[in-house]
XYZ file of C-alpha atoms in Angstrom:
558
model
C 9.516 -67.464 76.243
C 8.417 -70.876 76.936
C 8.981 -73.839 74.500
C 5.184 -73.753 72.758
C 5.544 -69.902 72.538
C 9.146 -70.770 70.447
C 7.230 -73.296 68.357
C 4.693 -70.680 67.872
C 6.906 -67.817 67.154
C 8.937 -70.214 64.531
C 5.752 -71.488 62.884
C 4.346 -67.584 62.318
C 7.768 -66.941 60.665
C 7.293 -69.984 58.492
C 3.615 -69.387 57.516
C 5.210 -66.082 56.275
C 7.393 -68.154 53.717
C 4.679 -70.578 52.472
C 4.406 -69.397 49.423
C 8.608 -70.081 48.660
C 8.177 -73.524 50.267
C 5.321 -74.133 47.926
C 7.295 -73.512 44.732
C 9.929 -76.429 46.308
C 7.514 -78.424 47.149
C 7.256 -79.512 43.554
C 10.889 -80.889 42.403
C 10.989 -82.555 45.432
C 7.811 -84.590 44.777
C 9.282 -85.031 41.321
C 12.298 -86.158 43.054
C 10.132 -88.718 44.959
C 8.499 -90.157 42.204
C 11.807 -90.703 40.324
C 12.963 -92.794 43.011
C 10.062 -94.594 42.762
C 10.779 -95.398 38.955
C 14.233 -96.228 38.728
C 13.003 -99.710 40.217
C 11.318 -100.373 37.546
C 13.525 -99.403 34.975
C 16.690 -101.523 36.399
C 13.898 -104.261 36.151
C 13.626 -103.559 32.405
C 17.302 -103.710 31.768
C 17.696 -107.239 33.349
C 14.592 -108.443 30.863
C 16.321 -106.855 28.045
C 19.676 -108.097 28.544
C 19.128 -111.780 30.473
C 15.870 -112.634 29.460
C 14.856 -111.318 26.330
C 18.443 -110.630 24.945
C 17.395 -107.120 23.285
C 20.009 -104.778 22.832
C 17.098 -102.183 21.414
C 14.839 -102.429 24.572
C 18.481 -102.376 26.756
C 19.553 -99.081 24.864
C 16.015 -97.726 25.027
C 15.695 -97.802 28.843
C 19.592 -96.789 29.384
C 18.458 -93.914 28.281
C 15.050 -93.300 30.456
C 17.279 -94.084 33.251
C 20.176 -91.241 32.097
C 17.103 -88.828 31.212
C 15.430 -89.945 34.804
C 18.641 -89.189 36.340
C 19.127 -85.474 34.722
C 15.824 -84.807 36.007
C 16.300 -86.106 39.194
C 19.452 -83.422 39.699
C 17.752 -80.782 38.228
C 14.722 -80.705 40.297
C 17.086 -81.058 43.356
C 19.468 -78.091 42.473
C 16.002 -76.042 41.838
C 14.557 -77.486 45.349
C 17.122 -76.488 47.277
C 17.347 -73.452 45.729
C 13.663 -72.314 46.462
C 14.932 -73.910 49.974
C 17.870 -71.733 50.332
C 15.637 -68.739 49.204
C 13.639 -69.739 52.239
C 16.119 -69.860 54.663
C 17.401 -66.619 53.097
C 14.073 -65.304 54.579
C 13.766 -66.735 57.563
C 16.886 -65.505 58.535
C 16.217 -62.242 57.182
C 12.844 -61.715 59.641
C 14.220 -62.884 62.484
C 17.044 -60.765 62.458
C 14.864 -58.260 61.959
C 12.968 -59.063 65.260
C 16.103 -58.898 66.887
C 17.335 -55.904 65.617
C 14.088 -54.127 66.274
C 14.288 -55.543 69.725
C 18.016 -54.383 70.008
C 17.026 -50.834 69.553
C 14.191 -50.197 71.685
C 15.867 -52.062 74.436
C 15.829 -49.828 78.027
C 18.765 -47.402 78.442
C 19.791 -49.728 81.458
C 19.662 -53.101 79.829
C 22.590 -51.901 77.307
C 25.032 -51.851 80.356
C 24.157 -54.789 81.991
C 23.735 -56.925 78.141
C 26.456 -59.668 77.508
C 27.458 -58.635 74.355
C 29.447 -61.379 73.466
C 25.777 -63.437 73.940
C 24.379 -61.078 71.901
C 27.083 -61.435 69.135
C 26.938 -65.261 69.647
C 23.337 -65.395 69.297
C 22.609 -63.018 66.522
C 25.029 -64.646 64.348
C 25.304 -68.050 65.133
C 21.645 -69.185 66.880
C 19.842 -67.081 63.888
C 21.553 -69.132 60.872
C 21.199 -72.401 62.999
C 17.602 -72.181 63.311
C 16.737 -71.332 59.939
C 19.404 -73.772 58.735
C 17.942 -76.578 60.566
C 14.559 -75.871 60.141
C 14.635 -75.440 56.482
C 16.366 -79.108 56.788
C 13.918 -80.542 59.030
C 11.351 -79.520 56.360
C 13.299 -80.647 53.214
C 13.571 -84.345 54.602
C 10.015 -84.431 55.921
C 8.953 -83.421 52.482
C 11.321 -85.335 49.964
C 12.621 -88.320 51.834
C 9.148 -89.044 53.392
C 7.633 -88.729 49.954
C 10.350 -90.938 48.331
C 9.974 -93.397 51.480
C 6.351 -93.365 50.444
C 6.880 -94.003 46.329
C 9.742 -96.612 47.016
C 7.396 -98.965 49.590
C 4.288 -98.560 46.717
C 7.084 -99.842 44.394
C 8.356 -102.672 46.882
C 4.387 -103.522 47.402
C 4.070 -103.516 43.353
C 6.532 -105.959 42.634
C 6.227 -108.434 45.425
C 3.648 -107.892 48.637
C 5.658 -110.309 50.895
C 8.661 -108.920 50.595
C 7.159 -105.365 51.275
C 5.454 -106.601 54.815
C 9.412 -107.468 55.605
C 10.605 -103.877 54.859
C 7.443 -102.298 56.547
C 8.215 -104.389 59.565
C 12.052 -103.712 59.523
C 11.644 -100.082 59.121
C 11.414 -98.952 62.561
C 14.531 -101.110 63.326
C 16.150 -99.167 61.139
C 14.917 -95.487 62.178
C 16.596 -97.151 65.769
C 19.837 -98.279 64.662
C 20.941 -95.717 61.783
C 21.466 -93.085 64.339
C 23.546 -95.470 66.658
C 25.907 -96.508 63.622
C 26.285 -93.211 62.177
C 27.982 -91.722 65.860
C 24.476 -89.886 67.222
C 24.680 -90.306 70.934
C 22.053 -91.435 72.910
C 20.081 -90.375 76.030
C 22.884 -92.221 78.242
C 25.447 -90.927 76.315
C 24.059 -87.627 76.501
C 24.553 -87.994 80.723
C 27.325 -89.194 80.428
C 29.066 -86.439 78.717
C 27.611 -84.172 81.393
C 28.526 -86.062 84.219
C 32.008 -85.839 82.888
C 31.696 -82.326 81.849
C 31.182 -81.371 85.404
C 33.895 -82.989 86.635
C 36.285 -81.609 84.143
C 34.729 -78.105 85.790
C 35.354 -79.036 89.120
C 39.116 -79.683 88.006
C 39.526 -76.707 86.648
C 38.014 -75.045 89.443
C 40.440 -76.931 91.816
C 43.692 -75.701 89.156
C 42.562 -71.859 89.629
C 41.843 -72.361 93.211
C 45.676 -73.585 93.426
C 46.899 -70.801 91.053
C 45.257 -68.453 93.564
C 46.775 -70.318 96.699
C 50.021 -71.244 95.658
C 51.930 -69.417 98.706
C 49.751 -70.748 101.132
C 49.816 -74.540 99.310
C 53.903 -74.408 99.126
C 54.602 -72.499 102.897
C 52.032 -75.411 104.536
C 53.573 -78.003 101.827
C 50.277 -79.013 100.921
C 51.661 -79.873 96.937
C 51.617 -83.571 97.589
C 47.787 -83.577 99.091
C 46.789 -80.990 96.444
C 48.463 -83.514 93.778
C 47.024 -86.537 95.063
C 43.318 -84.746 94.896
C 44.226 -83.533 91.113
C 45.237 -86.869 89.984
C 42.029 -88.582 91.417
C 39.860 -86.131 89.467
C 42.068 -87.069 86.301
C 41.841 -90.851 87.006
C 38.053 -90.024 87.358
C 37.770 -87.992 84.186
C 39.622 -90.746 82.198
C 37.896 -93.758 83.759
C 34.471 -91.690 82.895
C 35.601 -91.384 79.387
C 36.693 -95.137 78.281
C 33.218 -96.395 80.133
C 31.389 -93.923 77.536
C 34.191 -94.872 74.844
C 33.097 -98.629 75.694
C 29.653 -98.512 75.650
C 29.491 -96.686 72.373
C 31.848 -99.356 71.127
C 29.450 -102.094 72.162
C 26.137 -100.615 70.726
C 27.425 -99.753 67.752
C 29.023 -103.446 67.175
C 26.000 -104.951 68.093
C 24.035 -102.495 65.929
C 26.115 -103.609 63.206
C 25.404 -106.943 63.863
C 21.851 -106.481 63.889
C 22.180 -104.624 60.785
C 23.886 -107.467 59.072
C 21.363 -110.174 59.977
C 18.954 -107.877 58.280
C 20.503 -108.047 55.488
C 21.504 -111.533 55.321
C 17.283 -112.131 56.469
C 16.597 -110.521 53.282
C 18.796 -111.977 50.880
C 18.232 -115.309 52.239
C 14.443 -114.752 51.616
C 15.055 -113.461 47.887
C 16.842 -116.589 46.923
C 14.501 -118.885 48.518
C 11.986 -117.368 46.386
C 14.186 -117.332 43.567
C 14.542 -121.110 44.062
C 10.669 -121.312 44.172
C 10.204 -119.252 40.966
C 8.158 -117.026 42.792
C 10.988 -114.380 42.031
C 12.576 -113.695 38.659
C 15.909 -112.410 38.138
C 14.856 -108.879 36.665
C 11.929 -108.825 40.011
C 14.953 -109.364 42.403
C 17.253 -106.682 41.226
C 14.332 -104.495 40.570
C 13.468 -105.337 44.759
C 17.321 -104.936 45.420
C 17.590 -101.302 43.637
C 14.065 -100.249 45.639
C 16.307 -101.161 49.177
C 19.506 -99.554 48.258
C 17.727 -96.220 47.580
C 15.884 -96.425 50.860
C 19.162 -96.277 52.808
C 19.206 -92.611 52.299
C 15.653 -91.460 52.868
C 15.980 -93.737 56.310
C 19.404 -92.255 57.304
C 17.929 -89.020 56.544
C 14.764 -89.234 58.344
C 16.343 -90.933 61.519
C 18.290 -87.094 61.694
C 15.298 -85.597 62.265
C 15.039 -85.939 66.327
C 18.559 -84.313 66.488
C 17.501 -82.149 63.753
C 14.452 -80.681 65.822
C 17.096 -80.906 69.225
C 18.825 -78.178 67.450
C 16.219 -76.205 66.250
C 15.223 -76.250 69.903
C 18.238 -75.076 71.398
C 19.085 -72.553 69.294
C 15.379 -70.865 69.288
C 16.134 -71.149 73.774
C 18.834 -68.943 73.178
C 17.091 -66.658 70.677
C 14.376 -66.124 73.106
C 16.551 -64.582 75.638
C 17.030 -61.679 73.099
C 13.537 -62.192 72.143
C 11.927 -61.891 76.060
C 13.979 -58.638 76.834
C 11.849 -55.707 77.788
C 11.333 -52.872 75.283
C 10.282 -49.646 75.052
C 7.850 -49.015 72.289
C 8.843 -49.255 69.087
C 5.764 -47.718 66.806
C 5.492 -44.431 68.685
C 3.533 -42.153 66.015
C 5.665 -38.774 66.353
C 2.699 -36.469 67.141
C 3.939 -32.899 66.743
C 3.937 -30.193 70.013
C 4.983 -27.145 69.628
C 7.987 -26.458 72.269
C 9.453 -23.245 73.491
C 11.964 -25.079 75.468
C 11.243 -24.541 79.347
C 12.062 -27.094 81.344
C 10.777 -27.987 84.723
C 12.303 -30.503 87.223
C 10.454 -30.671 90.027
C 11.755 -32.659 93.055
C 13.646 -35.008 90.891
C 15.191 -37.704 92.623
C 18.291 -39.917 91.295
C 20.890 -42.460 92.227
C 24.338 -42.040 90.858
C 26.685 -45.325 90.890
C 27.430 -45.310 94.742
C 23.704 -45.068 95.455
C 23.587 -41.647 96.508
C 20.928 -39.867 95.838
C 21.006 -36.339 94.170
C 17.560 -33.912 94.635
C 16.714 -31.820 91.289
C 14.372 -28.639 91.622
C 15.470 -26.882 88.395
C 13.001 -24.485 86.523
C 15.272 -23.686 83.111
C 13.005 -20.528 81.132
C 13.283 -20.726 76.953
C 16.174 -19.243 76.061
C 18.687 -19.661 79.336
C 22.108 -21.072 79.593
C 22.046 -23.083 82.446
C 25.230 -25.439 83.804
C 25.596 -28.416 85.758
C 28.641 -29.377 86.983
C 30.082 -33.208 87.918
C 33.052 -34.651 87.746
C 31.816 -37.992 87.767
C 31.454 -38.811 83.941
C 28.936 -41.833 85.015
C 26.630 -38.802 86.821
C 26.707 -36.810 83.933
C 25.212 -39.279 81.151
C 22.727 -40.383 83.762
C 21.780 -36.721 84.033
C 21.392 -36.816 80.117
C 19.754 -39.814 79.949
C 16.747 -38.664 82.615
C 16.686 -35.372 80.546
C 15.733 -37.541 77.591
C 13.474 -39.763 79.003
C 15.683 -42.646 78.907
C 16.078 -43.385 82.650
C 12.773 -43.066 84.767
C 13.985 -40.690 88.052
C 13.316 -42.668 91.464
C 10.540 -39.668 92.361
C 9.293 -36.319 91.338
C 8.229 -34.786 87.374
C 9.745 -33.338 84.728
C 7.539 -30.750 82.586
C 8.700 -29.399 79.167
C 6.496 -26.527 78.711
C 4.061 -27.650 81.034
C 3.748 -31.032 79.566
C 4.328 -33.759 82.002
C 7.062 -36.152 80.578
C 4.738 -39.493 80.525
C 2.242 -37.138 78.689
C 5.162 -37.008 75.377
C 5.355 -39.655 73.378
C 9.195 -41.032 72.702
C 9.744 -39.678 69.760
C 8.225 -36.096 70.122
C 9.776 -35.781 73.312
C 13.332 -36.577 71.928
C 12.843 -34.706 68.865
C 13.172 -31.598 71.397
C 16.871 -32.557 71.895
C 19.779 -32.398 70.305
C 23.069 -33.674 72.074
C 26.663 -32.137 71.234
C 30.070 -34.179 73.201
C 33.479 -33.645 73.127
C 34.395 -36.942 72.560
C 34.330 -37.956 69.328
C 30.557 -39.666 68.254
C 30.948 -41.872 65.182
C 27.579 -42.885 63.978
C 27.729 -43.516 60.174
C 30.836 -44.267 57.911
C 30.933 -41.318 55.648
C 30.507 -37.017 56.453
C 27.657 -36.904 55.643
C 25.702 -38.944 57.147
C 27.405 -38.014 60.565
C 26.051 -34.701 59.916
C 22.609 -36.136 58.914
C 22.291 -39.166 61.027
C 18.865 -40.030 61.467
C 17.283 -37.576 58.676
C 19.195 -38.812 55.552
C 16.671 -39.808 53.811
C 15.165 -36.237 54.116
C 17.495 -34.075 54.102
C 18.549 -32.272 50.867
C 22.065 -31.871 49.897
C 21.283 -28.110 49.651
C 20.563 -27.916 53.316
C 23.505 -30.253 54.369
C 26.065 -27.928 52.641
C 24.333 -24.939 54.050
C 25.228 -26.575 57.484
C 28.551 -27.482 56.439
C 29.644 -23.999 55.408
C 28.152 -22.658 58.519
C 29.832 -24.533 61.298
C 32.894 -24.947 59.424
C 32.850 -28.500 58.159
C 32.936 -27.164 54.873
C 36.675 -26.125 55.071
C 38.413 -29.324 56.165
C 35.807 -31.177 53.853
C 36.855 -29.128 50.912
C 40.239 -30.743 51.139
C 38.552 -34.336 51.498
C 38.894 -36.654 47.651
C 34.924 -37.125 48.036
C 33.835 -34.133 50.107
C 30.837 -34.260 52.533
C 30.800 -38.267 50.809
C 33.814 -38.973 51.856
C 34.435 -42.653 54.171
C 36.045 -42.159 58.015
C 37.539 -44.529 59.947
C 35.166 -45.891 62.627
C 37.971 -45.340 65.148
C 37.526 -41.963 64.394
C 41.144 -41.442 63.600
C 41.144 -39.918 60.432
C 39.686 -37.077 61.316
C 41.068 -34.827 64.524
C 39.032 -33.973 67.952
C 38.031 -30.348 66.563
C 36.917 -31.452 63.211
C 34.727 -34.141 64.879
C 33.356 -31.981 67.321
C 32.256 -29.268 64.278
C 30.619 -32.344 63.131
C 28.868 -32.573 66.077
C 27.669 -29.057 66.284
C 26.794 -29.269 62.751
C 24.766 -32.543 63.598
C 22.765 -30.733 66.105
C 22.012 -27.687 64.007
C 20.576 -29.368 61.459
C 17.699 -30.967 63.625
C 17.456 -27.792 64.841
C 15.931 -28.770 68.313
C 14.829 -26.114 70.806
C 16.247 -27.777 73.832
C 20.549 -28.448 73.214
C 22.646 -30.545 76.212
C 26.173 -29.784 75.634
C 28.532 -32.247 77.430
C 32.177 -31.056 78.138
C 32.729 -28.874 75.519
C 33.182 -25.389 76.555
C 36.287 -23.214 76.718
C 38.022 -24.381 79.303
C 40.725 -21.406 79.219
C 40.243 -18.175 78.783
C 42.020 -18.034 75.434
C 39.660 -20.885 74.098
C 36.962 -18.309 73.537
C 38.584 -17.143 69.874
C 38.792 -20.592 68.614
C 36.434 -22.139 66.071
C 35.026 -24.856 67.531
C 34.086 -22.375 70.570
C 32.344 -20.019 67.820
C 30.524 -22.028 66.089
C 28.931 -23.779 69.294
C 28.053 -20.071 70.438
C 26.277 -19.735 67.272
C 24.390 -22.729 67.398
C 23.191 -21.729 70.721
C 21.341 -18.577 70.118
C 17.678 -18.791 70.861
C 17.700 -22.409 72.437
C 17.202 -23.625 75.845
C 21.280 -24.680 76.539
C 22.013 -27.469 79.158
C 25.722 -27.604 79.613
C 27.306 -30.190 81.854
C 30.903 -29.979 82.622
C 33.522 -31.231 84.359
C 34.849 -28.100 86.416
C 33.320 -24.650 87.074
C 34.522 -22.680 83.819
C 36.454 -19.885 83.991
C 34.447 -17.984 81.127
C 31.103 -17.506 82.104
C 29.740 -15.133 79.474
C 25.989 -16.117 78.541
C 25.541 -18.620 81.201
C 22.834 -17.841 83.486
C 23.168 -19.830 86.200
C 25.741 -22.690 87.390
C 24.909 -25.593 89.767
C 27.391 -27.852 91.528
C 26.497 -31.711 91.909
C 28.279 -33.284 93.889
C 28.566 -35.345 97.277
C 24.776 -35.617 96.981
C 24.088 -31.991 96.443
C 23.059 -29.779 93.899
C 24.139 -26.568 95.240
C 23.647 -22.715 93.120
C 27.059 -21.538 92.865
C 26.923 -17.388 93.226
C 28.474 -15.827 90.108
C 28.671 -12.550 91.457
C-alpha cells in the first residue's frame, strides 16, 4: 500500500486505542507541570538559605521538592504503563490483521511466500511499529507539554532571558541529533554508497570461488588480487571520509554547543552584576535549562522516530497488500448427495503439461486416480476443493456450479484422509476435532475414538484423548496417526472423502486395522482415492483412471 494508505491504516488502529491513551494522557501532563515547578521551588531554597537564612522555609520546601519528586515517578511508572497497555494493543490488532490475512491467503501464494520475510516481519516489523509509535506519541505528549510549562516558567521569572532560549531552541533541535551519533542525510549516502561496494566485493569473492580452476590454469590470481584489493582500498578510503566528516560535525557541534552555553552564562552574570538578576532568580533560570536538555534530546528523536515507524509499516504492507480469498464467507447450508461433475477440466502440472478432466463421479462410487507425481496429486486435491481455479472447463457438485458455493459450504463437503502423518493441534484430541472443538462434545469424540480404533492406543496414553504429541509427530507411529486421520474425517462426517495414498498396497494389507477402519468410514460417501500405483486389491472401487504423460486414461478392470 502506498505511504498515506500506511499512515491511514496506523491512525485507524490508533483511534481504536484512544480511550487507553486518554487515561495516560493525564500523569504525563502532571509530569509536565512538575517540571514546570521544580523551578520555582529551587528558587525558594536559595531565598531560604542565602537570603533570608530560614532553616523552617529551607526544610519546608525540601520537602515539596521530595513530595514533587514522588509524584513525578509515580505518574511516570502509571504513564507508561497505560502506554505499554497501548502498545500491548496495537500489537495485538495488527497481528491479528496479519494472521487473518495469513489464512485466507491463495493456495498458490503459500509456495511462492518467503517465509523467513514472513517470520521477520510478523515478529520483528509488528513490535517495531507499535514500539515506536507508542514512543513517538509519549514524547509528543509529555516532553512537548513539559517544553511548554518550562518556557512559561523561563518567561515568568525573567522575559529576556526566555526570548534567548526561544531563539536557541531550534539550534538545539539541529545539533542534539548530530552530538548524540544520529546520522545525517549525507551520512545516510554515504553508508549506501559503501554498502554497495562492499556487495560488489562480495560478488567478485563468489564469482572467484566459482572460477577458481579457470582463474589458477590462466594464472589470473595476481589480476584478480589486484581488482580485490582496489575494492578494499575503496571500501576503507569510503569509510575514514564518513569516519571524518562525522568527526568534524560533531566537534564543531560541540563547539557551537559550548558557546551557547558560555552566551548564556555570560548574560546571567551581566545581569547579576546589574541587579537585574538575584541569586535565587538565576539558579531558579539555571534549574528551568538543565531540565530542558531532556525534553529537547527527546523531541529531536522524533524524525528518526517516525523514519522507523515508516519502514517498518513498508514492510508490514507487503503482508498487508497480498491477495486474499474471502474471509467472512457466511456458511449457507446445501444439502449434498455427493456427485461430482468435472466437465472438460483443464490443468497444468509442474512441467506445464496440461492434463484434460471429464469425470462424472455418482453418490456413492469409489473412484481412483492414479499419479506418481506427488506435486500432481495435491494439485488434483486442491482443484477438488476449490483452492486452485482449473485453466478451463466446470466443476458441478450436485449440479451446483463451483463459483455458485460459497468457501465454506463447498469445503464443508470434504473431508481429506493422508498417509503421511498431518499434525494440526498439540494434543489427541484436538487432532481428532480440529476445526470443531469448540462444538464437539466429549461424548461424540470418544464415540469416534472407540470406533476407528484410537481408543486402544489412547487408553494406554497418561492423559488419554488429552494427552500432548510431539509436533514432529514422533511420538506416535504412522498407523496410529493415520487412525487419527480417519477418525478426523469421520467426525465431520462429509459426504464427499479424498483419500491420498493410503490403501492396501499388498494383498495381505486388507486384514489390517488401519485398512478396516478406512473401509468403514467409507460406506455411503462419494470416495476419491489418489494413489501412487494401480492397486492390486480392487474390491469396491468402481472405476480407476491413469494420469499421466498428459493423459487421463480409464484403465479396464476386467
Amino acid at each position: 500500500m502506498p505511504q498515506k494508505q500506511n499512515v491511514k491504516y496506523l491512525a485507524r488502529k490508533m483511534t481504536a486505542c484512544k480511550h487507553l491513551l486518554l487515561l495516560a494522557l493525564l500523569p504525563l501532563l502532571v509530569i509536565a507541570v512538575i517540571l514546570a515547578l521544580l523551578p520555582f521551588q529551587f528558587q525558594h531554597v536559595l531565598q531560604a538559605v542565602y537570603l533570608k537564612q530560614d532553616d523552617s522555609l529551607a526544610q519546608k520546601t525540601m520537602l515539596t521538592i521530595m513530595l514533587l519528586v514522588i509524584i513525578y515517578f509515580f505518574s511516570s511508572f502509571v504513564g507508561q504503563y497505560w502506554i505499554r497497555k497501548t502498545e500491548y494493543q496495537l500489537s495485538l490488532d495488527i497481528y491479528n490483521d496479519l494472521f487473518n490475512k495469513l489464512l485466507y491467503l491463495p493456495t498458490w501464494q503459500y509456495a511462492s511466500l518467503d517465509k523467513h520475510l514472513v517470520m521477520e516481519t510478523t515478529l520483528s516489523c509488528t513490535r517495531e511499529v507499535a514500539r515506536a509509535t507508542l514512543h513517538v506519541i509519549t514524547v509528543l505528549m509529555r516532553d512537548a507539554l513539559a517544553l511548554f510549562g518550562l518556557i512559561v516558567c523561563l518567561a515568568y521569572l525573567n522575559k529576556e532571558f526566555v526570548l534567548l532560549v526561544c531563539i536557541l531552541i531550534p539550534f538545539a533541535f539541529l545539533i542534539i541529533p548530530i552530538i548524540t551519533g544520529q546520522q545525517s542525510r549525507k551520512n545516510g549516502a554515504w553508508s549506501q554508497a559503501i554498502g554497495n561496494q562492499t556487495a560488489k566485493l562480495a560478488d567478485q569473492l563468489q564469482y572467484i570461488f566459482e572460477n577458481f580452476r579457470h582463474i589458477r590454469l590462466f594464472g589470473g590470481q595476481q589480476q584478480e588480487y589486484r581488482q580485490l584489493a582496489d575494492m578494499a582500498q575503496s571500501i576503507m578510503k569510503g569509510n575514514n571520509q564518513q569516519d571524518n566528516y562525522k568527526a568534524f560535525v560533531r566537534s564543531l557541534c560541540l563547539l557551537l554547543l559550548f558557546l551557547i552555553i558560555m552566551a548564556i552564562t555570560y548574560l546571567m552574570l551581566q545581569q547579576m552584576l546589574e541587579h537585574a538578576l538575584t541569586l535565587d532568580q538565576a539558579g531558579a533560570l539555571l534549574t528551568a535549562i538543565l531540565l530542558l536538555i531532556t525534553p529537547l534530546r527527546r523531541l529531536s528523536e522524533v524524525p528518526r522516530l517516525l523514519q522507523q515507524v515508516r519502514d517498518s509499516l513498508k514492510q508490514l504492507a507487503i503482508l498487508l497488500d497480498l491477495p486474499s480469498t474471502s474471509i467472512r464467507d457466511t456458511e449457507k447450508q446445501i444439502q449434498i448427495r455427493g456427485k461430482l461433475v468435472l466437465e472438460d477440466i483443464n490443468i497444468f502440472d509442474q512441467r506445464k503439461t496440461p492434463y484434460l478432466f471429464n469425470l462424472t463421479v455418482e453418490a456413492g462410487e469409489t473412484i481412483v486416480l492414479v499419479a506418481d507425481d506427488n506435486a500432481l496429486r495435491m494439485l488434483i486435491i486442491d482443484v477438488l476443493l476449490g483452492f486452485h481455479s482449473p485453466a478451463t472447463g466446470k466443476i458441478k457438485l450436485d449440479d451446483h456450479p463451483y463459483p455458485e458455493i460459497e468457501a465454506t459450504a463447498l469445503l464443508a463437503q470434504f473431508a481429506v484422509i493422508s498417509r503421511a502423518p498431518v499434525i494440526l493441534s498439540d494434543r489427541v484430541a484436538g487432532n481428532i476435532a480440529y476445526g470443531c472443538t469448540e462444538c464437539t462434545h466429549e461424548a461424540s469424540m470418544t464415540k469416534i475414538a472407540q470406533t476407528t480404533g484410537v481408543s486402544e492406543f489412547v487408553r494406554e496414553m497418561p492423559e488419554g484423548l488429552q494427552t500432548r504429541v510431539d509436533k514432529s509427530g514422533a511420538s506416535l507411529t504412522a498407523k496410529q496417526w493415520q487412525l487419527i486421520a480417519i477418525a478426523r474425517a469421520l467426525l465431520k462426517n462429509a459426504p464427499l472423502l479424498i483419500i491420498d495414498d493410503l490403501w492396501p498396497r499388498q494383498p495381505a494389507d486388507v486384514s489390517g486395522d488401519v485398512f478396516k477402519t478406512l473401509k468403514h468410514t467409507m460406506r455411503e460417501r462419494t470416495n476419491i482415492l489418489l494413489l501412487q500405483a494401480v492397486p492390486e486389491y480392487r474390491e469396491g472401487i468402481d472405476r480407476i483412471y491413469i494420469v499421466k504423460n498428459g493423459a487421463v486414461t480409464a484403465l479396464n478392470q476386467d
